[in-house]
GROMACS .gro file of C-alpha atoms in nm:
model
  427
    1MET     CA    1   5.294   3.296   9.850
    2ILE     CA    2   5.643   3.145   9.876
    3LYS     CA    3   5.509   2.849  10.074
    4LYS     CA    4   5.235   2.784   9.819
    5PHE     CA    5   5.491   2.810   9.537
    6LEU     CA    6   5.717   2.554   9.704
    7VAL     CA    7   5.425   2.314   9.755
    8ASN     CA    8   5.331   2.345   9.389
    9LEU     CA    9   5.691   2.297   9.286
   10CYS     CA   10   5.717   1.975   9.490
   11VAL     CA   11   5.402   1.846   9.326
   12VAL     CA   12   5.549   1.917   8.985
   13ILE     CA   13   5.880   1.750   9.068
   14LEU     CA   14   5.694   1.439   9.180
   15SER     CA   15   5.506   1.440   8.853
   16LEU     CA   16   5.827   1.414   8.652
   17SER     CA   17   5.829   1.039   8.709
   18VAL     CA   18   5.562   1.021   8.442
   19VAL     CA   19   5.557   1.156   8.090
   20PRO     CA   20   5.410   1.511   8.128
   21LEU     CA   21   5.625   1.814   8.208
   22TRP     CA   22   5.523   2.146   8.362
   23SER     CA   23   5.496   2.436   8.116
   24GLU     CA   24   5.521   2.810   8.176
   25ASP     CA   25   5.144   2.861   8.173
   26GLY     CA   26   5.089   2.598   8.440
   27ILE     CA   27   4.949   2.339   8.198
   28PHE     CA   28   5.111   2.002   8.156
   29ALA     CA   29   5.311   1.994   7.835
   30ASN     CA   30   5.279   1.702   7.598
   31ALA     CA   31   5.562   1.454   7.570
   32ALA     CA   32   5.447   1.332   7.226
   33VAL     CA   33   5.236   1.038   7.340
   34ALA     CA   34   5.030   0.946   7.035
   35ALA     CA   35   4.669   0.850   7.102
   36LEU     CA   36   4.330   0.821   6.938
   37TRP     CA   37   4.053   1.074   6.998
   38PRO     CA   38   3.823   0.905   7.254
   39VAL     CA   39   3.493   0.958   7.065
   40ASP     CA   40   3.380   0.959   6.704
   41LEU     CA   41   3.568   1.229   6.514
   42GLU     CA   42   3.253   1.423   6.431
   43PHE     CA   43   3.242   1.517   6.800
   44SER     CA   44   3.554   1.730   6.831
   45GLU     CA   45   3.423   2.026   7.030
   46VAL     CA   46   3.542   2.071   7.389
   47THR     CA   47   3.302   2.274   7.602
   48THR     CA   48   3.476   2.257   7.942
   49PHE     CA   49   3.855   2.246   7.968
   50PHE     CA   50   4.095   2.103   8.223
   51ASP     CA   51   4.180   2.332   8.517
   52PRO     CA   52   4.529   2.271   8.671
   53ASN     CA   53   4.408   2.428   8.997
   54ARG     CA   54   4.239   2.095   9.067
   55ASN     CA   55   4.584   1.956   9.159
   56THR     CA   56   4.638   2.204   9.443
   57GLY     CA   57   4.306   2.351   9.550
   58GLY     CA   58   4.093   2.052   9.649
   59ILE     CA   59   3.805   1.863   9.497
   60ASN     CA   60   3.591   2.167   9.416
   61SER     CA   61   3.867   2.394   9.291
   62GLY     CA   62   3.869   2.308   8.923
   63HIS     CA   63   3.766   2.076   8.643
   64ASN     CA   64   3.976   1.758   8.640
   65ALA     CA   65   3.910   1.660   8.278
   66ILE     CA   66   3.768   1.785   7.949
   67ASP     CA   67   3.403   1.763   7.842
   68ILE     CA   68   3.324   1.653   7.485
   69PRO     CA   69   2.956   1.681   7.385
   70ALA     CA   70   2.838   1.391   7.166
   71ASP     CA   71   2.523   1.211   7.062
   72PHE     CA   72   2.363   0.969   7.306
   73ASN     CA   73   2.526   0.625   7.267
   74ALA     CA   74   2.810   0.760   7.050
   75ASN     CA   75   3.113   0.530   7.068
   76ILE     CA   76   3.387   0.582   7.329
   77TYR     CA   77   3.727   0.447   7.219
   78ALA     CA   78   4.035   0.347   7.415
   79PRO     CA   79   4.292   0.612   7.314
   80ILE     CA   80   4.586   0.376   7.381
   81ASN     CA   81   4.636   0.016   7.494
   82GLY     CA   82   4.544  -0.060   7.852
   83VAL     CA   83   4.357  -0.272   8.105
   84CYS     CA   84   4.013  -0.195   8.248
   85VAL     CA   85   4.038  -0.129   8.621
   86SER     CA   86   3.667  -0.075   8.681
   87ALA     CA   87   3.344   0.000   8.497
   88GLY     CA   88   3.028   0.086   8.686
   89TRP     CA   89   2.831   0.344   8.879
   90MET     CA   90   3.036   0.606   9.067
   91ASP     CA   91   2.791   0.863   9.211
   92ASP     CA   92   2.833   1.204   9.037
   93TYR     CA   93   3.042   1.044   8.764
   94GLY     CA   94   2.747   0.821   8.672
   95ILE     CA   95   2.872   0.516   8.486
   96LEU     CA   96   3.251   0.551   8.501
   97ILE     CA   97   3.512   0.352   8.309
   98ILE     CA   98   3.875   0.357   8.430
   99LEU     CA   99   4.166   0.217   8.226
  100ARG     CA  100   4.521   0.155   8.353
  101HIS     CA  101   4.814   0.228   8.120
  102GLU     CA  102   5.110   0.068   8.292
  103GLU     CA  103   5.378   0.185   8.049
  104LEU     CA  104   5.287   0.550   8.122
  105ASN     CA  105   5.200   0.497   8.489
  106ILE     CA  106   4.866   0.671   8.440
  107TYR     CA  107   4.492   0.605   8.438
  108THR     CA  108   4.239   0.740   8.190
  109PHE     CA  109   3.877   0.778   8.300
  110TYR     CA  110   3.550   0.822   8.112
  111ALA     CA  111   3.244   0.951   8.300
  112HIS     CA  112   2.865   0.985   8.242
  113CYS     CA  113   2.853   0.683   8.005
  114SER     CA  114   2.520   0.535   7.897
  115TYR     CA  115   2.675   0.193   7.948
  116ALA     CA  116   3.014   0.021   7.946
  117ASN     CA  117   3.137  -0.239   7.700
  118VAL     CA  118   3.430  -0.351   7.917
  119SER     CA  119   3.471  -0.495   8.265
  120ALA     CA  120   3.744  -0.506   8.528
  121GLY     CA  121   4.050  -0.703   8.421
  122GLN     CA  122   3.975  -0.684   8.049
  123THR     CA  123   4.264  -0.590   7.821
  124VAL     CA  124   4.183  -0.330   7.556
  125SER     CA  125   4.365  -0.206   7.249
  126ALA     CA  126   4.375   0.145   7.107
  127GLY     CA  127   4.057   0.194   6.906
  128ASP     CA  128   3.848  -0.063   7.095
  129ILE     CA  129   3.498   0.056   7.179
  130ILE     CA  130   3.493   0.058   7.559
  131GLY     CA  131   3.158   0.229   7.617
  132HIS     CA  132   2.903   0.478   7.494
  133VAL     CA  133   2.833   0.843   7.561
  134GLY     CA  134   2.548   0.917   7.799
  135ASN     CA  135   2.407   1.157   8.056
  136THR     CA  136   2.435   0.957   8.378
  137GLY     CA  137   2.530   1.095   8.719
  138ASN     CA  138   2.566   1.469   8.776
  139SER     CA  139   2.539   1.572   8.413
  140ASP     CA  140   2.330   1.822   8.220
  141GLY     CA  141   2.354   1.669   7.874
  142ASN     CA  142   2.505   1.388   7.671
  143HIS     CA  143   2.884   1.423   7.685
  144LEU     CA  144   3.207   1.244   7.766
  145HIS     CA  145   3.401   1.362   8.072
  146PHE     CA  146   3.752   1.245   7.969
  147GLY     CA  147   4.038   1.267   8.215
  148ILE     CA  148   4.389   1.146   8.301
  149CYS     CA  149   4.535   1.089   8.648
  150ASP     CA  150   4.817   0.895   8.813
  151THR     CA  151   4.637   0.790   9.133
  152LEU     CA  152   4.322   0.612   9.243
  153THR     CA  153   4.196   0.667   9.597
  154GLY     CA  154   3.936   0.416   9.702
  155GLY     CA  155   3.878   0.343   9.336
  156TRP     CA  156   3.824   0.711   9.252
  157PRO     CA  157   4.045   0.918   9.018
  158ASP     CA  158   4.277   1.143   9.219
  159ILE     CA  159   4.573   1.379   9.176
  160MET     CA  160   4.789   1.420   8.984
  161TYR     CA  161   4.546   1.511   8.704
  162TYR     CA  162   4.674   1.592   8.355
  163ASP     CA  163   4.525   1.784   8.066
  164PRO     CA  164   4.413   1.534   7.796
  165LEU     CA  165   4.459   1.802   7.530
  166THR     CA  166   4.830   1.841   7.605
  167TYR     CA  167   4.926   1.500   7.743
  168PHE     CA  168   4.837   1.323   7.417
  169THR     CA  169   4.878   1.406   7.052
  170TYR     CA  170   4.577   1.272   6.870
  171GLU     CA  171   4.575   1.095   6.540
  172THR     CA  172   4.340   1.248   6.287
  173GLU     CA  173   4.122   0.938   6.278
  174PRO     CA  174   4.088   0.610   6.465
  175ALA     CA  175   4.321   0.340   6.343
  176LYS     CA  176   4.129   0.127   6.098
  177GLU     CA  177   4.270  -0.158   5.902
  178ASP     CA  178   4.211  -0.175   5.529
  179CYS     CA  179   3.993  -0.481   5.571
  180GLY     CA  180   3.896  -0.524   5.208
  181CYS     CA  181   3.527  -0.542   5.294
  182THR     CA  182   3.275  -0.435   5.032
  183GLU     CA  183   2.922  -0.297   5.038
  184ASP     CA  184   2.802  -0.592   4.831
  185TYR     CA  185   2.690  -0.752   5.156
  186ALA     CA  186   2.514  -0.440   5.291
  187GLY     CA  187   2.158  -0.479   5.413
  188THR     CA  188   1.936  -0.586   5.700
  189TYR     CA  189   2.036  -0.914   5.866
  190VAL     CA  190   1.914  -1.146   6.141
  191THR     CA  191   2.099  -1.401   6.352
  192LYS     CA  192   2.081  -1.771   6.273
  193ASN     CA  193   2.153  -2.085   6.475
  194ILE     CA  194   2.202  -1.875   6.792
  195ASP     CA  195   2.071  -2.009   7.124
  196THR     CA  196   2.225  -1.749   7.360
  197TYR     CA  197   2.403  -1.462   7.185
  198LEU     CA  198   2.657  -1.375   6.916
  199ASN     CA  199   2.947  -1.154   7.022
  200VAL     CA  200   3.010  -0.824   6.846
  201ARG     CA  201   3.383  -0.756   6.851
  202SER     CA  202   3.610  -0.456   6.803
  203GLY     CA  203   3.785  -0.605   6.500
  204HIS     CA  204   3.786  -0.881   6.239
  205GLY     CA  205   3.845  -1.191   6.449
  206SER     CA  206   3.754  -1.368   6.769
  207GLU     CA  207   4.073  -1.243   6.935
  208PHE     CA  208   3.936  -0.886   6.950
  209SER     CA  209   3.755  -0.752   7.255
  210ILE     CA  210   3.376  -0.785   7.287
  211VAL     CA  211   3.182  -0.461   7.245
  212GLY     CA  212   2.826  -0.598   7.238
  213GLN     CA  213   2.598  -0.895   7.173
  214LEU     CA  214   2.341  -0.996   6.914
  215TYR     CA  215   2.064  -1.212   7.057
  216PRO     CA  216   1.848  -1.475   6.884
  217TYR     CA  217   1.622  -1.318   6.619
  218SER     CA  218   1.801  -0.983   6.649
  219GLU     CA  219   1.758  -0.758   6.346
  220PHE     CA  220   2.059  -0.538   6.265
  221THR     CA  221   2.241  -0.356   5.984
  222VAL     CA  222   2.546  -0.477   5.796
  223THR     CA  223   2.727  -0.190   5.623
  224LYS     CA  224   2.994  -0.403   5.453
  225ALA     CA  225   3.165  -0.741   5.484
  226ASP     CA  226   3.422  -0.974   5.330
  227GLY     CA  227   3.227  -1.299   5.347
  228ASN     CA  228   3.378  -1.398   5.682
  229TRP     CA  229   3.337  -1.093   5.905
  230ALA     CA  230   3.075  -0.821   5.881
  231HIS     CA  231   3.064  -0.458   5.997
  232VAL     CA  232   2.746  -0.442   6.205
  233GLU     CA  233   2.540  -0.170   6.374
  234TYR     CA  234   2.288  -0.261   6.641
  235GLU     CA  235   2.117  -0.044   6.907
  236GLY     CA  236   2.399   0.213   6.904
  237VAL     CA  237   2.679  -0.047   6.899
  238SER     CA  238   2.920  -0.062   6.604
  239GLY     CA  239   3.153  -0.355   6.562
  240TYR     CA  240   3.219  -0.680   6.380
  241CYS     CA  241   3.068  -1.028   6.391
  242SER     CA  242   3.119  -1.362   6.221
  243MET     CA  243   2.904  -1.411   5.912
  244GLU     CA  244   2.869  -1.780   5.995
  245TYR     CA  245   2.584  -1.699   6.232
  246ILE     CA  246   2.397  -1.431   6.041
  247GLN     CA  247   2.182  -1.421   5.729
  248ARG     CA  248   2.027  -1.150   5.518
  249LYS     CA  249   1.666  -1.074   5.606
  250GLU     CA  250   1.440  -1.136   5.311
  251ASN     CA  251   1.192  -0.859   5.245
  252PRO     CA  252   0.834  -0.991   5.270
  253GLU     CA  253   0.612  -0.973   4.967
  254SER     CA  254   0.343  -0.710   4.949
  255ALA     CA  255   0.017  -0.840   5.094
  256MET     CA  256  -0.269  -0.654   5.260
  257THR     CA  257  -0.610  -0.764   5.385
  258ILE     CA  258  -0.910  -0.617   5.565
  259SER     CA  259  -1.124  -0.797   5.821
  260GLY     CA  260  -1.433  -0.722   6.027
  261GLU     CA  261  -1.536  -0.435   5.801
  262THR     CA  262  -1.883  -0.276   5.805
  263VAL     CA  263  -2.036  -0.127   5.490
  264PRO     CA  264  -2.355   0.083   5.454
  265ASN     CA  265  -2.617  -0.172   5.354
  266GLY     CA  266  -2.773  -0.006   5.053
  267GLU     CA  267  -2.984   0.252   5.237
  268ILE     CA  268  -2.953   0.483   5.537
  269THR     CA  269  -3.228   0.703   5.673
  270GLN     CA  270  -3.144   1.071   5.694
  271GLY     CA  271  -2.997   1.161   6.033
  272GLU     CA  272  -2.897   0.801   6.109
  273ALA     CA  273  -2.543   0.745   6.234
  274PHE     CA  274  -2.333   0.462   6.092
  275GLU     CA  275  -2.047   0.297   6.284
  276ILE     CA  276  -1.740   0.212   6.079
  277LYS     CA  277  -1.539  -0.097   6.170
  278GLY     CA  278  -1.257  -0.293   6.010
  279ILE     CA  279  -0.887  -0.367   6.055
  280ILE     CA  280  -0.637  -0.350   5.769
  281THR     CA  281  -0.335  -0.580   5.810
  282SER     CA  282  -0.024  -0.559   5.590
  283ASN     CA  283   0.307  -0.745   5.544
  284LEU     CA  284   0.478  -0.414   5.472
  285PRO     CA  285   0.427  -0.080   5.648
  286ILE     CA  286   0.109   0.102   5.548
  287ILE     CA  287   0.238   0.440   5.432
  288ARG     CA  288  -0.095   0.588   5.319
  289PHE     CA  289  -0.459   0.528   5.405
  290THR     CA  290  -0.744   0.711   5.232
  291GLY     CA  291  -1.112   0.660   5.293
  292GLY     CA  292  -1.433   0.852   5.289
  293ILE     CA  293  -1.774   0.938   5.154
  294TYR     CA  294  -1.804   1.075   4.799
  295LYS     CA  295  -2.094   1.197   4.593
  296ALA     CA  296  -2.259   0.963   4.341
  297ASP     CA  297  -1.984   1.023   4.083
  298GLY     CA  298  -1.731   0.862   4.321
  299ALA     CA  299  -1.490   1.153   4.275
  300SER     CA  300  -1.640   1.453   4.454
  301PRO     CA  301  -1.546   1.428   4.825
  302VAL     CA  302  -1.798   1.488   5.102
  303TYR     CA  303  -1.610   1.358   5.406
  304VAL     CA  304  -1.261   1.219   5.336
  305HIS     CA  305  -0.979   1.125   5.572
  306GLU     CA  306  -0.617   1.057   5.475
  307THR     CA  307  -0.334   0.956   5.708
  308ALA     CA  308   0.011   0.790   5.708
  309PRO     CA  309   0.001   0.513   5.973
  310ASN     CA  310   0.354   0.378   5.901
  311SER     CA  311   0.254   0.057   6.074
  312LEU     CA  312   0.146  -0.294   5.980
  313LYS     CA  313  -0.212  -0.239   6.100
  314TYR     CA  314  -0.474   0.030   6.072
  315ASP     CA  315  -0.802   0.023   6.268
  316LEU     CA  316  -1.086   0.200   6.087
  317SER     CA  317  -1.286   0.235   6.408
  318GLY     CA  318  -1.053   0.505   6.540
  319GLU     CA  319  -0.984   0.844   6.386
  320PHE     CA  320  -1.136   0.744   6.050
  321ASP     CA  321  -1.475   0.657   6.200
  322ASN     CA  322  -1.481   0.986   6.390
  323ASN     CA  323  -1.440   1.183   6.067
  324MET     CA  324  -1.723   1.016   5.871
  325LEU     CA  325  -2.043   1.203   5.956
  326PHE     CA  326  -2.313   0.982   5.804
  327ASN     CA  327  -2.578   1.147   6.020
  328LYS     CA  328  -2.508   1.481   5.850
  329LEU     CA  329  -2.572   1.358   5.495
  330GLU     CA  330  -2.861   1.500   5.297
  331PRO     CA  331  -3.089   1.261   5.106
  332GLY     CA  332  -2.919   1.132   4.793
  333THR     CA  333  -2.680   0.870   4.653
  334TYR     CA  334  -2.322   0.841   4.778
  335VAL     CA  335  -2.016   0.618   4.741
  336TYR     CA  336  -1.814   0.486   5.038
  337LYS     CA  337  -1.448   0.405   4.950
  338VAL     CA  338  -1.144   0.275   5.141
  339GLU     CA  339  -0.793   0.221   5.000
  340ALA     CA  340  -0.438   0.182   5.136
  341GLU     CA  341  -0.082   0.187   5.001
  342ASP     CA  342   0.215  -0.005   5.142
  343SER     CA  343   0.586   0.079   5.135
  344SER     CA  344   0.633  -0.108   4.805
  345GLY     CA  345   0.403   0.141   4.636
  346LYS     CA  346   0.121  -0.107   4.580
  347VAL     CA  347  -0.229   0.030   4.634
  348TYR     CA  348  -0.512  -0.188   4.764
  349TYR     CA  349  -0.877  -0.093   4.700
  350PHE     CA  350  -1.083  -0.254   4.973
  351ILE     CA  351  -1.425  -0.088   4.968
  352GLY     CA  352  -1.616   0.091   4.692
  353LYS     CA  353  -1.987   0.068   4.767
  354SER     CA  354  -2.272   0.301   4.676
  355PHE     CA  355  -2.552   0.368   4.920
  356MET     CA  356  -2.855   0.594   4.948
  357VAL     CA  357  -2.964   0.833   5.218
  358THR     CA  358  -3.343   0.851   5.223
  359GLN     CA  359  -3.574   1.115   5.363
  360LYS     CA  360  -3.676   1.049   5.721
  361SER     CA  361  -4.030   0.910   5.728
  362LEU     CA  362  -4.278   1.096   5.951
  363SER     CA  363  -4.598   0.953   6.084
  364VAL     CA  364  -4.820   1.250   5.995
  365PRO     CA  365  -5.184   1.236   6.116
  366ASN     CA  366  -5.466   1.338   5.885
  367ALA     CA  367  -5.439   1.705   5.981
  368PRO     CA  368  -5.339   1.970   5.723
  369GLY     CA  369  -5.048   2.176   5.854
  370ASP     CA  370  -4.919   1.913   6.106
  371LEU     CA  371  -4.585   1.853   5.933
  372ASN     CA  372  -4.388   1.705   6.225
  373GLY     CA  373  -4.657   1.451   6.317
  374ASP     CA  374  -4.696   1.555   6.679
  375GLY     CA  375  -5.073   1.601   6.654
  376ASN     CA  376  -5.054   1.978   6.691
  377ILE     CA  377  -5.003   2.270   6.454
  378THR     CA  378  -4.732   2.485   6.609
  379ILE     CA  379  -4.449   2.715   6.518
  380ALA     CA  380  -4.236   2.401   6.463
  381ASP     CA  381  -4.455   2.309   6.166
  382GLY     CA  382  -4.421   2.661   6.031
  383VAL     CA  383  -4.040   2.637   6.050
  384ILE     CA  384  -4.044   2.307   5.855
  385LEU     CA  385  -4.260   2.462   5.581
  386GLN     CA  386  -4.047   2.777   5.570
  387LYS     CA  387  -3.725   2.573   5.522
  388TYR     CA  388  -3.890   2.389   5.234
  389ILE     CA  389  -4.005   2.707   5.061
  390LEU     CA  390  -3.655   2.857   5.101
  391GLY     CA  391  -3.496   2.541   4.956
  392ILE     CA  392  -3.313   2.450   5.274
  393GLU     CA  393  -3.470   2.112   5.352
  394PRO     CA  394  -3.696   1.882   5.144
  395LEU     CA  395  -4.035   1.745   5.247
  396SER     CA  396  -4.149   1.386   5.221
  397ALA     CA  397  -4.446   1.296   5.001
  398GLU     CA  398  -4.669   1.277   5.309
  399GLN     CA  399  -4.550   1.614   5.433
  400LEU     CA  400  -4.612   1.773   5.093
  401LYS     CA  401  -4.969   1.639   5.105
  402TYR     CA  402  -5.043   1.814   5.436
  403ALA     CA  403  -4.843   2.125   5.349
  404ASP     CA  404  -5.072   2.214   5.056
  405LEU     CA  405  -5.316   2.408   5.270
  406THR     CA  406  -5.462   2.607   4.978
  407GLY     CA  407  -5.541   2.289   4.785
  408ASP     CA  408  -5.395   2.423   4.461
  409GLY     CA  409  -5.142   2.140   4.426
  410ILE     CA  410  -4.850   2.374   4.491
  411THR     CA  411  -4.670   2.431   4.818
  412ASP     CA  412  -4.568   2.794   4.827
  413ALA     CA  413  -4.585   3.119   5.024
  414PHE     CA  414  -4.966   3.115   5.018
  415ASP     CA  415  -4.956   2.789   5.218
  416MET     CA  416  -4.715   2.963   5.458
  417ILE     CA  417  -4.982   3.231   5.513
  418MET     CA  418  -5.244   2.965   5.580
  419ILE     CA  419  -5.029   2.772   5.830
  420ARG     CA  420  -4.957   3.096   6.011
  421LYS     CA  421  -5.333   3.150   6.055
  422LEU     CA  422  -5.368   2.793   6.186
  423ILE     CA  423  -5.087   2.845   6.436
  424VAL     CA  424  -5.250   3.166   6.562
  425SER     CA  425  -5.589   3.000   6.590
  426GLU     CA  426  -5.441   2.706   6.779
  427LYS     CA  427  -5.315   2.950   7.036
   0.00000   0.00000   0.00000
């Protein structure tokens, strides 16, 4: 125990060349080094804390940093001024960023990033966006593994390690200049006159570090601006760009068309299927599509389908066609309607056609009782007559002629008795 105590004491004495001091509970005490919180302030929870045993017990003896859960691609900030030593893949660390802070003789490191915004040799200022939170390497969720050390061995962080929660005192919010920008410029923008890319920087001015790029025809959001520099957000990157090379995206006018459509051509025979085709194309997102088959009044639905495509095209031959059961329609008059609404609220009425479903024509031979036209009087003919008498299915004029077996001009139960006798005699 004495030997281990002396070893630990020597380690602590060596550490006094830097800012932290050893406290009674074995955690490095803060020497009032002011810094910025390394992620967006909404992510303030720490789920895994620094373990000082990592300095004496080997690589697997304790956690060498703190873990801060955050959304995927949340910003990672430089807590103080420094220089990027490296930024890239480091096995279990995933994408690892290491900064050198010469005045404190320490390194800060940021593991499991989704990607890095800095590269080796780049100077960074407190508050610069150096990377984005991810889940790379040996990680079980989006978080920042944020640590401090005074040594690199083969490019890897190494002891001494310090507790980021006690080494630094954190300002309540990232340092932000009162830039005087207003929301008058807010909106969706696109690049202009850009052949390669437009740099997104960490502040108002070309002297600030680069945190991302906007490429030709990129579409992005401007939250506010001052006429010279704009606050931009693009694919998880937040920063600033010159307004000389961007312009507000004009919203297209509402316009919607349909092409290649098929419409019931006046008359459909009962039991006949009808294939629906047509593609609706819109300048603005189609937020509602309604189409279907209605009764003759045009208001009572028979088969109706409504959906919210939220796209610039809608193909009628897909789900809509599958829901329109023309072959199930009874004889009668119907109306076929199609309409769509775009994100501006404008409704387009494309189709409103009436059509008729007619009774299926049977080729009935001159044989009383043969209602299905197969040349025989069987139980099938009896079923057809029974459905008619019960009001389930109609008969064509020809079928009514051969169903009147009594010859009294009325098709009723007495004809059902007669057809039963014919069926029995046929057997």
